Coordinates of C-alpha atoms in Angstrom, one line a residue:
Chain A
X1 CA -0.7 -11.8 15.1
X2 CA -1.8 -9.9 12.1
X3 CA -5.6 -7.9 11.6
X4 CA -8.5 -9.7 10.3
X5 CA -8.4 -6.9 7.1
X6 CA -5.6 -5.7 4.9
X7 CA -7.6 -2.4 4.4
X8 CA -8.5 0.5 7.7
X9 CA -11.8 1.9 6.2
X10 CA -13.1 2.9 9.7
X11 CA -13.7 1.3 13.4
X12 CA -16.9 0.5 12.9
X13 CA -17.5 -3.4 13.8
X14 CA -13.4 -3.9 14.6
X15 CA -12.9 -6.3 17.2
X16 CA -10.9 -5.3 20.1
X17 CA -8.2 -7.6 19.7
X18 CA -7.3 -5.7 16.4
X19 CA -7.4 -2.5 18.0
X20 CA -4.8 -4.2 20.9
X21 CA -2.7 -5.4 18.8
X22 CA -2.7 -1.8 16.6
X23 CA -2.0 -0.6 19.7
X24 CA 0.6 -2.4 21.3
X25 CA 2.4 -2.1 17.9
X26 CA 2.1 1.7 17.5
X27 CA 3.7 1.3 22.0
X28 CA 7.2 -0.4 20.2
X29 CA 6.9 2.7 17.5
X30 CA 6.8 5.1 19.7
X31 CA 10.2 4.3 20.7
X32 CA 11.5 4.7 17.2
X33 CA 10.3 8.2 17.5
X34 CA 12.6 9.2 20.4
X35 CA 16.0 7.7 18.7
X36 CA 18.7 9.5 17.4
X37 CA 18.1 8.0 14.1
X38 CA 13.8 7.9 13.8
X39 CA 13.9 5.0 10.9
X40 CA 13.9 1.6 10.5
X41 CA 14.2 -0.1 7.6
X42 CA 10.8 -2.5 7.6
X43 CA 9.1 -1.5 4.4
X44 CA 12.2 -0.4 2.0
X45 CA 10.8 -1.0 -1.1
X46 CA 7.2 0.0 -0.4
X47 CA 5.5 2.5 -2.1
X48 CA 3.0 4.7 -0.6
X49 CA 0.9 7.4 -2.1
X50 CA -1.2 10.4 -0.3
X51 CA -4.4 10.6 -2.0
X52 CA -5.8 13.8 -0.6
X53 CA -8.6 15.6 -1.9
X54 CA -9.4 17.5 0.9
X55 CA -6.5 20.0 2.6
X56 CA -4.9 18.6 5.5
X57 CA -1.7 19.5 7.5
X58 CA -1.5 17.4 10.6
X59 CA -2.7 14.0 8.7
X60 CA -1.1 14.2 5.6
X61 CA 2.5 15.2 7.6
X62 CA 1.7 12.5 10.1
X63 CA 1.1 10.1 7.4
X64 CA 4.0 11.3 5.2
X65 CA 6.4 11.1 8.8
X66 CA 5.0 7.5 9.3
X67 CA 5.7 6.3 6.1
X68 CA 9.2 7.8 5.7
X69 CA 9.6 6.5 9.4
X70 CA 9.3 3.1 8.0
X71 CA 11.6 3.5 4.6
X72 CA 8.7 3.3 2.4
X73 CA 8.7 5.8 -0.1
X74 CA 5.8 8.4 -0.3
X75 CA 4.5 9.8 -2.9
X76 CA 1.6 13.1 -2.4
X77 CA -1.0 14.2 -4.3
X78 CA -3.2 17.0 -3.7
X79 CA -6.3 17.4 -5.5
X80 CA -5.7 21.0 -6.2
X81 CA -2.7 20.6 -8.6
X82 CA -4.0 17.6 -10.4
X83 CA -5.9 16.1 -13.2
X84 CA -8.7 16.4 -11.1
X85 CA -9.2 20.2 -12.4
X86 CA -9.7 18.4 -16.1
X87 CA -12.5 16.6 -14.6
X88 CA -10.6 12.5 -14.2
X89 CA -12.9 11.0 -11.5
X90 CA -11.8 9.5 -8.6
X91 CA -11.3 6.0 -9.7
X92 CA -9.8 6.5 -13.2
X93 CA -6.7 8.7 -11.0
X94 CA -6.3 5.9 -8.2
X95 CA -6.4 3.6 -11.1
X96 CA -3.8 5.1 -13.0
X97 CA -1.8 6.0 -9.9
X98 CA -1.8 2.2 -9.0
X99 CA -0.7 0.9 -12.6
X100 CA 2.8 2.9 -11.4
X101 CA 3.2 0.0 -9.2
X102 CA 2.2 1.0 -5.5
X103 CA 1.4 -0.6 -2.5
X104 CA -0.3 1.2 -0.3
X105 CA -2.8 4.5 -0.8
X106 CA -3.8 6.2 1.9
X107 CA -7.3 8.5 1.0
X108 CA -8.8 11.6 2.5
X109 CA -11.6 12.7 0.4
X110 CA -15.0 15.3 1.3
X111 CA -17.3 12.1 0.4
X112 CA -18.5 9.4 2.8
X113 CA -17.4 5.7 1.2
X114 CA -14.7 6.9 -1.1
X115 CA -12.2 4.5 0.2
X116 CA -14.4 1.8 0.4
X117 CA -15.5 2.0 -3.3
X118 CA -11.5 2.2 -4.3
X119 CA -11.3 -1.0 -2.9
X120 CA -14.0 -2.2 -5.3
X121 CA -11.3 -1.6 -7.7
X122 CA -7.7 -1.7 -6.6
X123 CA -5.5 -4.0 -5.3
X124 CA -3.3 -2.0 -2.8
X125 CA -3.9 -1.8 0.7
X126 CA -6.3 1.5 1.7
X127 CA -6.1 3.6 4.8
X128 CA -9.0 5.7 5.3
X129 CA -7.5 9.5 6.4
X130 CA -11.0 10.8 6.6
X131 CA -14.6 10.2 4.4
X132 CA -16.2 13.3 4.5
X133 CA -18.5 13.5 7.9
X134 CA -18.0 9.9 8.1
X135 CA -14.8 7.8 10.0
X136 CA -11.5 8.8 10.6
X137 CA -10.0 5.7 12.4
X138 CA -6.3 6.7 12.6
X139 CA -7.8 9.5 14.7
X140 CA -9.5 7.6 17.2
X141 CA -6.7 5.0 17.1
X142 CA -4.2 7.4 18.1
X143 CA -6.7 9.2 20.6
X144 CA -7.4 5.5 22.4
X145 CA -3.2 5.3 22.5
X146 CA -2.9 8.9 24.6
X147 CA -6.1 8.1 26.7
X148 CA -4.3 4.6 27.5
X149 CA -0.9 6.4 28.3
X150 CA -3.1 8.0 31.1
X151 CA -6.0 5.8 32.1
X152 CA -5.0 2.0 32.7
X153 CA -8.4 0.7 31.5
X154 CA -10.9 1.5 29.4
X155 CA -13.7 -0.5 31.4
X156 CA -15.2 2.1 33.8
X157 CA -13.9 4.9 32.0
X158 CA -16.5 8.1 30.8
X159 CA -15.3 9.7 27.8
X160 CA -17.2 13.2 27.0
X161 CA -17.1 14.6 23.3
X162 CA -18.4 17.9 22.8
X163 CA -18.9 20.3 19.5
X164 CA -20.2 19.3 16.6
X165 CA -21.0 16.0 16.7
X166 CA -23.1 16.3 13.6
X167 CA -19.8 16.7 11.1
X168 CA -17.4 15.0 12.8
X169 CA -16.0 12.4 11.5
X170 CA -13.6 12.4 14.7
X171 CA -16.4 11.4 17.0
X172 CA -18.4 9.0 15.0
X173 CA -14.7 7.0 14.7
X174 CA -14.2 7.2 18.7
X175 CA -17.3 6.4 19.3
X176 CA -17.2 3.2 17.5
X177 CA -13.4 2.5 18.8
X178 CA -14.4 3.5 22.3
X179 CA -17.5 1.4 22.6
X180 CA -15.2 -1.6 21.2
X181 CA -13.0 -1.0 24.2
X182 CA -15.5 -0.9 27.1
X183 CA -15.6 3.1 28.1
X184 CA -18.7 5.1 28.1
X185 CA -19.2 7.8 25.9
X186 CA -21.5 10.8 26.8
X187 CA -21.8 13.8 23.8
X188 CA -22.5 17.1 24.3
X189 CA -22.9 19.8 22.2
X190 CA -26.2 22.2 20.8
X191 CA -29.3 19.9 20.0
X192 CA -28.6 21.4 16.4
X193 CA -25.2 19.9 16.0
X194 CA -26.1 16.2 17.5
X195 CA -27.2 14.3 14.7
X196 CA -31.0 12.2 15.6
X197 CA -31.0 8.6 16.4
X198 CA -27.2 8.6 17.5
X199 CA -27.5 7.3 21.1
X200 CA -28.1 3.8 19.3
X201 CA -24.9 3.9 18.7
X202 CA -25.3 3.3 22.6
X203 CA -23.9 6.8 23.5
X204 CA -25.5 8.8 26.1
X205 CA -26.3 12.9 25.4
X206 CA -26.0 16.0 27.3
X207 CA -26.7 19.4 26.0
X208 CA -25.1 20.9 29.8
X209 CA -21.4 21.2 29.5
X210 CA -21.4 21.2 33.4
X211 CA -23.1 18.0 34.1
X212 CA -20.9 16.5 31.9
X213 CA -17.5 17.5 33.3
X214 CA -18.9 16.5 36.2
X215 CA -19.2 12.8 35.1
X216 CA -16.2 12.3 33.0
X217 CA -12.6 11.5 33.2
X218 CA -11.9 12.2 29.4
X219 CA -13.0 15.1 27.7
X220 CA -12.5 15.5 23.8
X221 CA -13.4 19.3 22.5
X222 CA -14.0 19.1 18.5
X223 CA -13.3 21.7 16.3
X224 CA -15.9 24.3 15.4
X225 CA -16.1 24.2 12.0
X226 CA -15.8 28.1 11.3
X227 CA -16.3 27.5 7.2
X228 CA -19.7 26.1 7.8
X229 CA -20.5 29.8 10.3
X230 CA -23.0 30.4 6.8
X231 CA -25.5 28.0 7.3
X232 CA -25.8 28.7 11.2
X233 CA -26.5 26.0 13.7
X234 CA -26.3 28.6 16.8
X235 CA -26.4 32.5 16.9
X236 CA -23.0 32.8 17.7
X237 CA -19.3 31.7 18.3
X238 CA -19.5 33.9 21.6
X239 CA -22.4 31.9 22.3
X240 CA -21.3 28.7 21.9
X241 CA -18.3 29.6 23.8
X242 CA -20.6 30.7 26.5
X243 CA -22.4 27.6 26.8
X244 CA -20.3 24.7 25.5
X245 CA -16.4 26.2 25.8
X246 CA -14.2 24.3 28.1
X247 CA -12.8 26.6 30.4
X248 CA -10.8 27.0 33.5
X249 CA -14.1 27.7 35.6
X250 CA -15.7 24.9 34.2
X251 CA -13.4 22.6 35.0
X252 CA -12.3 23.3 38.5
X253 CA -15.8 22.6 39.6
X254 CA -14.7 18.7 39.0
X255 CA -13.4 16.8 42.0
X256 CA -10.8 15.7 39.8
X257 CA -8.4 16.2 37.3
X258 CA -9.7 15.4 33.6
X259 CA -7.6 14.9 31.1
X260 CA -8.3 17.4 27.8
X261 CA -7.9 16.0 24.3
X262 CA -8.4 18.0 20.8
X263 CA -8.2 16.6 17.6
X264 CA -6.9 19.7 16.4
X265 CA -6.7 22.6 14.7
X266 CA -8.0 24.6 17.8
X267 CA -10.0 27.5 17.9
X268 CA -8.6 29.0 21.1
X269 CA -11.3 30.6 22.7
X270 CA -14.3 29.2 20.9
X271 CA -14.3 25.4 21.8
X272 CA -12.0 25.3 24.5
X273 CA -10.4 28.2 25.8
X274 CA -6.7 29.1 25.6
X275 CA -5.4 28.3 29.3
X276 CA -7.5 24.7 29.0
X277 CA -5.8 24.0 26.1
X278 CA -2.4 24.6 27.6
X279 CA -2.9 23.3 31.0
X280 CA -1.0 20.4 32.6
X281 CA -3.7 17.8 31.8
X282 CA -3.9 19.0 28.4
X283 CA -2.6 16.2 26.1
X284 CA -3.0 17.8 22.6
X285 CA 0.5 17.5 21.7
X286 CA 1.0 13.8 22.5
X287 CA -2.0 12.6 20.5
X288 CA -0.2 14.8 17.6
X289 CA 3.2 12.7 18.3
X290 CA 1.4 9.6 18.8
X291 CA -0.4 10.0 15.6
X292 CA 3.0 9.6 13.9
X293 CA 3.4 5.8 16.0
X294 CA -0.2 5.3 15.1
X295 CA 0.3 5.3 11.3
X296 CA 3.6 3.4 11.8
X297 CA 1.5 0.8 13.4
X298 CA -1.2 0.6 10.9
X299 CA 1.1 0.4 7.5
X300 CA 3.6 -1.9 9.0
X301 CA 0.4 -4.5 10.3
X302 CA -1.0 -3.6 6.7
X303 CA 2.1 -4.6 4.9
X304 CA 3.4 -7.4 6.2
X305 CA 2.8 -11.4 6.3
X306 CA 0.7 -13.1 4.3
X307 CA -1.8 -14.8 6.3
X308 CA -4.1 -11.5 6.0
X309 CA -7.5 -13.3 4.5
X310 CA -9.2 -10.8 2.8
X311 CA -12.5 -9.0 4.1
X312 CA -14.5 -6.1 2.3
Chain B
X1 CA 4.1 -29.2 12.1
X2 CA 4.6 -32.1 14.7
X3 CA 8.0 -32.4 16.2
X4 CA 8.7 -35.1 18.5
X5 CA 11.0 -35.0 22.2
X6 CA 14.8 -36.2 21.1
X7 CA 17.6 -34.8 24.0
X8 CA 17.7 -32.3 26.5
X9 CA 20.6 -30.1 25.7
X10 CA 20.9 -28.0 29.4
X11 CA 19.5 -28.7 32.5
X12 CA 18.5 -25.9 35.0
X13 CA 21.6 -27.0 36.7
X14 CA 23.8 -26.6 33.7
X15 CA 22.1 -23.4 32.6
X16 CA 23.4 -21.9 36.4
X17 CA 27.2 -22.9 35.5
X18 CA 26.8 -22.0 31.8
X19 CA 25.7 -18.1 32.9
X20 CA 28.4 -18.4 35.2
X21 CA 31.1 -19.1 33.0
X22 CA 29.7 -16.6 30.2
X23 CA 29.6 -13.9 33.1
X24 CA 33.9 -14.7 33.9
X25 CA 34.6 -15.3 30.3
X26 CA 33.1 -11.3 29.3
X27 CA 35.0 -9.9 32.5
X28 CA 37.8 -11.9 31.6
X29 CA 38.4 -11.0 28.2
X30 CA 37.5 -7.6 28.3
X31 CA 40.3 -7.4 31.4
X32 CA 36.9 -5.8 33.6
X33 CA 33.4 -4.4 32.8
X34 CA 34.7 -0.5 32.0
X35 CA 33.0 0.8 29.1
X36 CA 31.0 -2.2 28.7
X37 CA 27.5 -2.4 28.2
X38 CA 25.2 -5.8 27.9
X39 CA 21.8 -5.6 25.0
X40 CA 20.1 -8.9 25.4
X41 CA 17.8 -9.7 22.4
X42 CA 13.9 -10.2 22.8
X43 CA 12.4 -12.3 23.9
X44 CA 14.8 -15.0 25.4
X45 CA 17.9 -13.0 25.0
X46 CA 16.5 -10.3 27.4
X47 CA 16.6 -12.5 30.3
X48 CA 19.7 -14.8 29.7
X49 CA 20.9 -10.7 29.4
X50 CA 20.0 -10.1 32.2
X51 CA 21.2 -13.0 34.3
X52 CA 24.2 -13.1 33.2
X53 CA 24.0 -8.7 34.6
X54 CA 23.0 -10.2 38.2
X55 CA 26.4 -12.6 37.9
X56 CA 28.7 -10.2 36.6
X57 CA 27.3 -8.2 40.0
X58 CA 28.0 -10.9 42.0
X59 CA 31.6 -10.9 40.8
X60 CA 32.4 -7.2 40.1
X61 CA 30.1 -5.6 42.6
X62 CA 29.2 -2.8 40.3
X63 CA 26.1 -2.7 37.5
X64 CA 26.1 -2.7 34.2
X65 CA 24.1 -0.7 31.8
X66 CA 21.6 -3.2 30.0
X67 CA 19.1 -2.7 27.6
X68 CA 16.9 -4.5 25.2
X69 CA 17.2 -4.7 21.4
X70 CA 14.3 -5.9 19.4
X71 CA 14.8 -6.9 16.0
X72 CA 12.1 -7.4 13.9
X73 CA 11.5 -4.2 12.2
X74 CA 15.2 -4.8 10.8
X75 CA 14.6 -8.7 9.9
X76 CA 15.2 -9.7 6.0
X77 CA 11.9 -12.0 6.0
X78 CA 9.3 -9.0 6.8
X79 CA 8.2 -9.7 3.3
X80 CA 8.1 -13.4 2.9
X81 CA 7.2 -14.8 6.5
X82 CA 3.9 -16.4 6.5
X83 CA 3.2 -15.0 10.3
X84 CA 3.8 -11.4 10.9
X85 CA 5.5 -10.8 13.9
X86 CA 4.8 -8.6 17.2
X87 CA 6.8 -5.6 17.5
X88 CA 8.2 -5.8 21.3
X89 CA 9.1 -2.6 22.9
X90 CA 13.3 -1.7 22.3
X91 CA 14.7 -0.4 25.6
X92 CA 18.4 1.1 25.1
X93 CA 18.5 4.1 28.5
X94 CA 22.3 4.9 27.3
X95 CA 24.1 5.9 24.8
X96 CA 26.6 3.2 22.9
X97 CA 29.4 5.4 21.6
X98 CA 32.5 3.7 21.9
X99 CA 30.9 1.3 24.6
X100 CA 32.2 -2.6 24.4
X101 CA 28.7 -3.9 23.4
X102 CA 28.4 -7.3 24.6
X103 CA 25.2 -8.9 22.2
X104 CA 22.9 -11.6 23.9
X105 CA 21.1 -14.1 22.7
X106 CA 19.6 -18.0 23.0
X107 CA 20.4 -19.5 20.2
X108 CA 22.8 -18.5 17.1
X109 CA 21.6 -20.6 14.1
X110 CA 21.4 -18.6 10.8
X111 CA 23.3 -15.4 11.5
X112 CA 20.4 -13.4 10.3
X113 CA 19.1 -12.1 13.7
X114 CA 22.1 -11.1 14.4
X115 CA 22.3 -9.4 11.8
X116 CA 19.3 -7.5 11.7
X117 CA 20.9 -6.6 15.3
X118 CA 23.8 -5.3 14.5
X119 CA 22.2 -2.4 11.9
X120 CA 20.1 -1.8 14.4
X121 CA 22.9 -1.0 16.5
X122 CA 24.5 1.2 14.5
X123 CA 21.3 3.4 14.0
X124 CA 22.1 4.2 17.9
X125 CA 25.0 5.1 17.9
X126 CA 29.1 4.2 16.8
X127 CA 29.9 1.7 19.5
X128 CA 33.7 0.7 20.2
X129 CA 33.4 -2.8 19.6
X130 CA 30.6 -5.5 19.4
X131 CA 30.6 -8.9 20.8
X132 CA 28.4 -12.1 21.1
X133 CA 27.4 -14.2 23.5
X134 CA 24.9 -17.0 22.8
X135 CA 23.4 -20.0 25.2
X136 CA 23.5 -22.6 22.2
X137 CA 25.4 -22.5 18.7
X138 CA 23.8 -25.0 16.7
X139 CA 25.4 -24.3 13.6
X140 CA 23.9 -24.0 10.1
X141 CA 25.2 -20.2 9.4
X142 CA 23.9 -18.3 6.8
X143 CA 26.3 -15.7 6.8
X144 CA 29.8 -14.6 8.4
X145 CA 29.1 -14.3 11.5
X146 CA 30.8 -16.0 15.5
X147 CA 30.0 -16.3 18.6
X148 CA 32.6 -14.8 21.5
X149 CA 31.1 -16.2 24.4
X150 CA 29.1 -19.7 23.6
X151 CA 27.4 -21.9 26.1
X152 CA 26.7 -25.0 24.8
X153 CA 28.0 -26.1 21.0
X154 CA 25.3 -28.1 19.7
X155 CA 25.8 -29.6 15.9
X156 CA 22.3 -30.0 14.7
X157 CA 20.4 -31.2 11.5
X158 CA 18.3 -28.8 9.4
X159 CA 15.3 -30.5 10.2
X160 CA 16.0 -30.4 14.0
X161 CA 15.0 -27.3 16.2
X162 CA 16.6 -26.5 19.6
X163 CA 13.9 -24.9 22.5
X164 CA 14.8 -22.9 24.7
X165 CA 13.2 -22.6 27.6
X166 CA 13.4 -20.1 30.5
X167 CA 11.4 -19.5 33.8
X168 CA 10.7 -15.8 33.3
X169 CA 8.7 -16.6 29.8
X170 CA 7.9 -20.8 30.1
X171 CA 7.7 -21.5 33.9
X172 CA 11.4 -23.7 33.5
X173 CA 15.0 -23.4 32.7
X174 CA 16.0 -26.1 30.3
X175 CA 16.6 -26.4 26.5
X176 CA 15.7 -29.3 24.8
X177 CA 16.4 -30.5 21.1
X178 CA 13.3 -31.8 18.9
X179 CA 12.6 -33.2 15.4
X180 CA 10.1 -33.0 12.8
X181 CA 8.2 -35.7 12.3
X182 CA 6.8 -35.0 8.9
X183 CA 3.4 -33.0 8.9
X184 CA 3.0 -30.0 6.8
X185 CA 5.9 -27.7 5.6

């Protein structure tokens, strides 16, 4: 089996059967992850580079992890300490980057469609780490791997995503990746923060925390975006907590357990409260160590065989 | 690729007496099952692993630890294969330090899997010694590598190809030899 592209720009219109077979990969990785020695040798020779233009810590070590997981060798680049500074736009650096001989880039940059337009002009393989408010498909992959390690199926399955649904780039990926799967999707957040038109994505919306818990098995808390408190959205970040934080109360008016997922970093207190995100059906940290099997799973299908026809 | 019918190499019968004989052969030359430990290779290895586990029951009345090796992140043709294949899952519950690892798997042809095997291996550990038992040998190596334990010899042609077949995975114990007939290669 191989996927029907050799680039991951987003979730958007993948078939299920790619995101199985991502999947079921990124299962067999997992199990690299818990050996004494966590490498294998599949992609010696392979070079990788970490295009990131935006600061990251969890993707860009994830990434990094995967790669040396896998015996490629990385190579990072962070915008800050770059050419960038002397004004080189983004397609002159990949260009140059790519006439060192590499194989693979993997791109996070502020703007929507930056990895798209690279592969406009490159030949290596691109992985999309994030496009501005746009997709961020390693994300939902590895969130669909934890839900699956605790719900068999995704038919009949309600996944709630609250926050800020407007500039999240997290939830417009699961959405897309859930709905390929078969599970429901309800958002929740404040009517300022839900973008118009997005239930023909064929989402349904809330704006009461309550009635969603209430329907939901999965419930994803997204990140309040403290650096964008200037232009406000709602009065407060007591507020929001008030009417959209996850919290103990909250949930123990559910007549059953739901499991808590957060793309991380957390704002303890604001989006989800600090017991929540500790709690026995919090499962935080293993979307964090399946990331890792995730990327694994993406370069090594990205990489290898030569059957991949090419898409984009 | 066509490939027509030519001989059938095993039986289900035979395959019965050839797991029984690998099962008194690894006892036998090992003088016991101490410190040993059985890794069948996926897919087919697994299960010829594992029955030849439920003989050496039979005979010893004690388990042995087993566990499943797969090999493809370790193969040499990751690059140049035209069909990428599936990871499978690697199940090893023990640890292999000086354990007498006995290596499963259907057929030895090249040596290559079993190569790709044994440095996966030694990324788990230091075992005491390594050993190989295959259901058919057909020949054709690649590099230095033997059998221990064989169940059939088979001398083949290149442009022959031996199927193994095994009820767990294809509904049937039996392993059959084909040949090309031309088509595209």
């Amino acid at each position: 089996m191989a996927l029907k592209s050799r680039h991951l720009l987003g979730l958007e219109g993948i078939e299920r059967n790619d995101i199985e077979l991502i999947l079921n990969t990124a299962r067999s990785f997992r199990e690299v992850l818990d050996r004494p020695i966590k490498k294998v040798p599949t992609l010696q020779g392979q070079t990788v580079v970490n295009l990131f233009y935006e600061s990251s810590t969890r993707t860009r070590i994830s990434f990094e992890l995967a790669e040396k997981r896998l015996s490629a060798d990385a190579v990072n680049f962070s915008s800050s300490t770059s050419s960038v500074k002397k004004g080189e736009t983004l397609v002159d650096t990949a260009r140059n980057i790519e006439a060192m001989k590499i194989d693979t880039i993997v791109i996070r940059h502020s703007s929507p469609g930056a990895p798209h337009l690279l592969t406009k002009y490159l030949d290596s393989n691109i992985i999309n780490a994030g496009d501005g408010a746009h997709e961020h498909p390693t994300q939902a992959l590895l969130d669909l791997l934890t839900i699956s390690e605790h719900h068999p199926k995704f038919e009949g399955l309600t996944v709630g995503i609250v926050g800020d649904i407007s500039h999240s780039r997290v939830a417009l990926s699961n959405i897309h990746g859930l709905k390929a799967m078969g599970a429901k999707i309800i958002l929740c957040g404040p009517s300022t923060l839900i973008p118009r038109e997005i239930d023909k994505l064929g989402v349904d919306i809330s704006y009461n925390i309550d009635e969603v818990i209430e329907n939901v098995d999965v419930l994803m808390a997204l990140r309040i975006q403290l650096e964008r408190q200037g232009t406000s959205f709602f009065p407060s970040l007591r507020e929001y907590h008030n009417f959209f934080g996850i919290t103990r109360e909250r949930l123990e008016k559910a007549n059953k357990p739901i499991t808590i997922m957060h793309p991380g970093p957390i704002n303890r207190g604001v989006e989800i409260s600090s017991d929540v995100a500790d709690s026995e059906h919090s499962v935080i940290l293993d979307q964090v160590t399946n990331g890792v099997a995730i990327r694994m799973s993406v370069l090594y299908l990205l990489s290898g065989g030569q059957n991949v026809t090419e898409q984009n | 690729m066509d490939f027509k019918f030519k001989a059938k190499l095993i039986t289900s019968d035979d395959y019965k007496r050839i797991i029984t004989r690998l099962a008194h052969e690894i006892i036998e030359k090992n003088r016991g099952i101490d410190d040993l430990v059985i890794i069948g290779l996926r897919t087919r290895g697994a299960f010829i692993a594992d029955r030849i586990l439920q003989k050496i029951k039979e005979i010893e009345g004690t388990d042995v630890p087993t566990g499943y090796l797969d090999v493809t992140l370790y193969r040499d043709d990751f690059r140049t294969r035209l069909k990428q294949p599936d990871v499978q899952v690697t199940n090893i519950p023990f640890q292999i330090d000086e354990k007498i690892i006995v290596l499963v798997d259907d057929v030895l042809f090249t040596g290559r899997t079993i190569r790709a095997a044994l440095d996966a291996l030694m990324d788990y550990g230091r075992p005491a010694k390594i050993m190989l038992a295959v259901l058919i040998d057909r020949g054709h190596r690649e590099l230095p590598i033997k059998a221990d334990f064989v169940g059939k010899n088979v001398p083949t042609s290149i442009g022959e190809e031996v199927r193994v077949k095994i009820n767990e995975v294809d509904g049937e114990d039996c392993v059959n030899l084909v040949e090309q007939t031309g088509g595209d290669n």
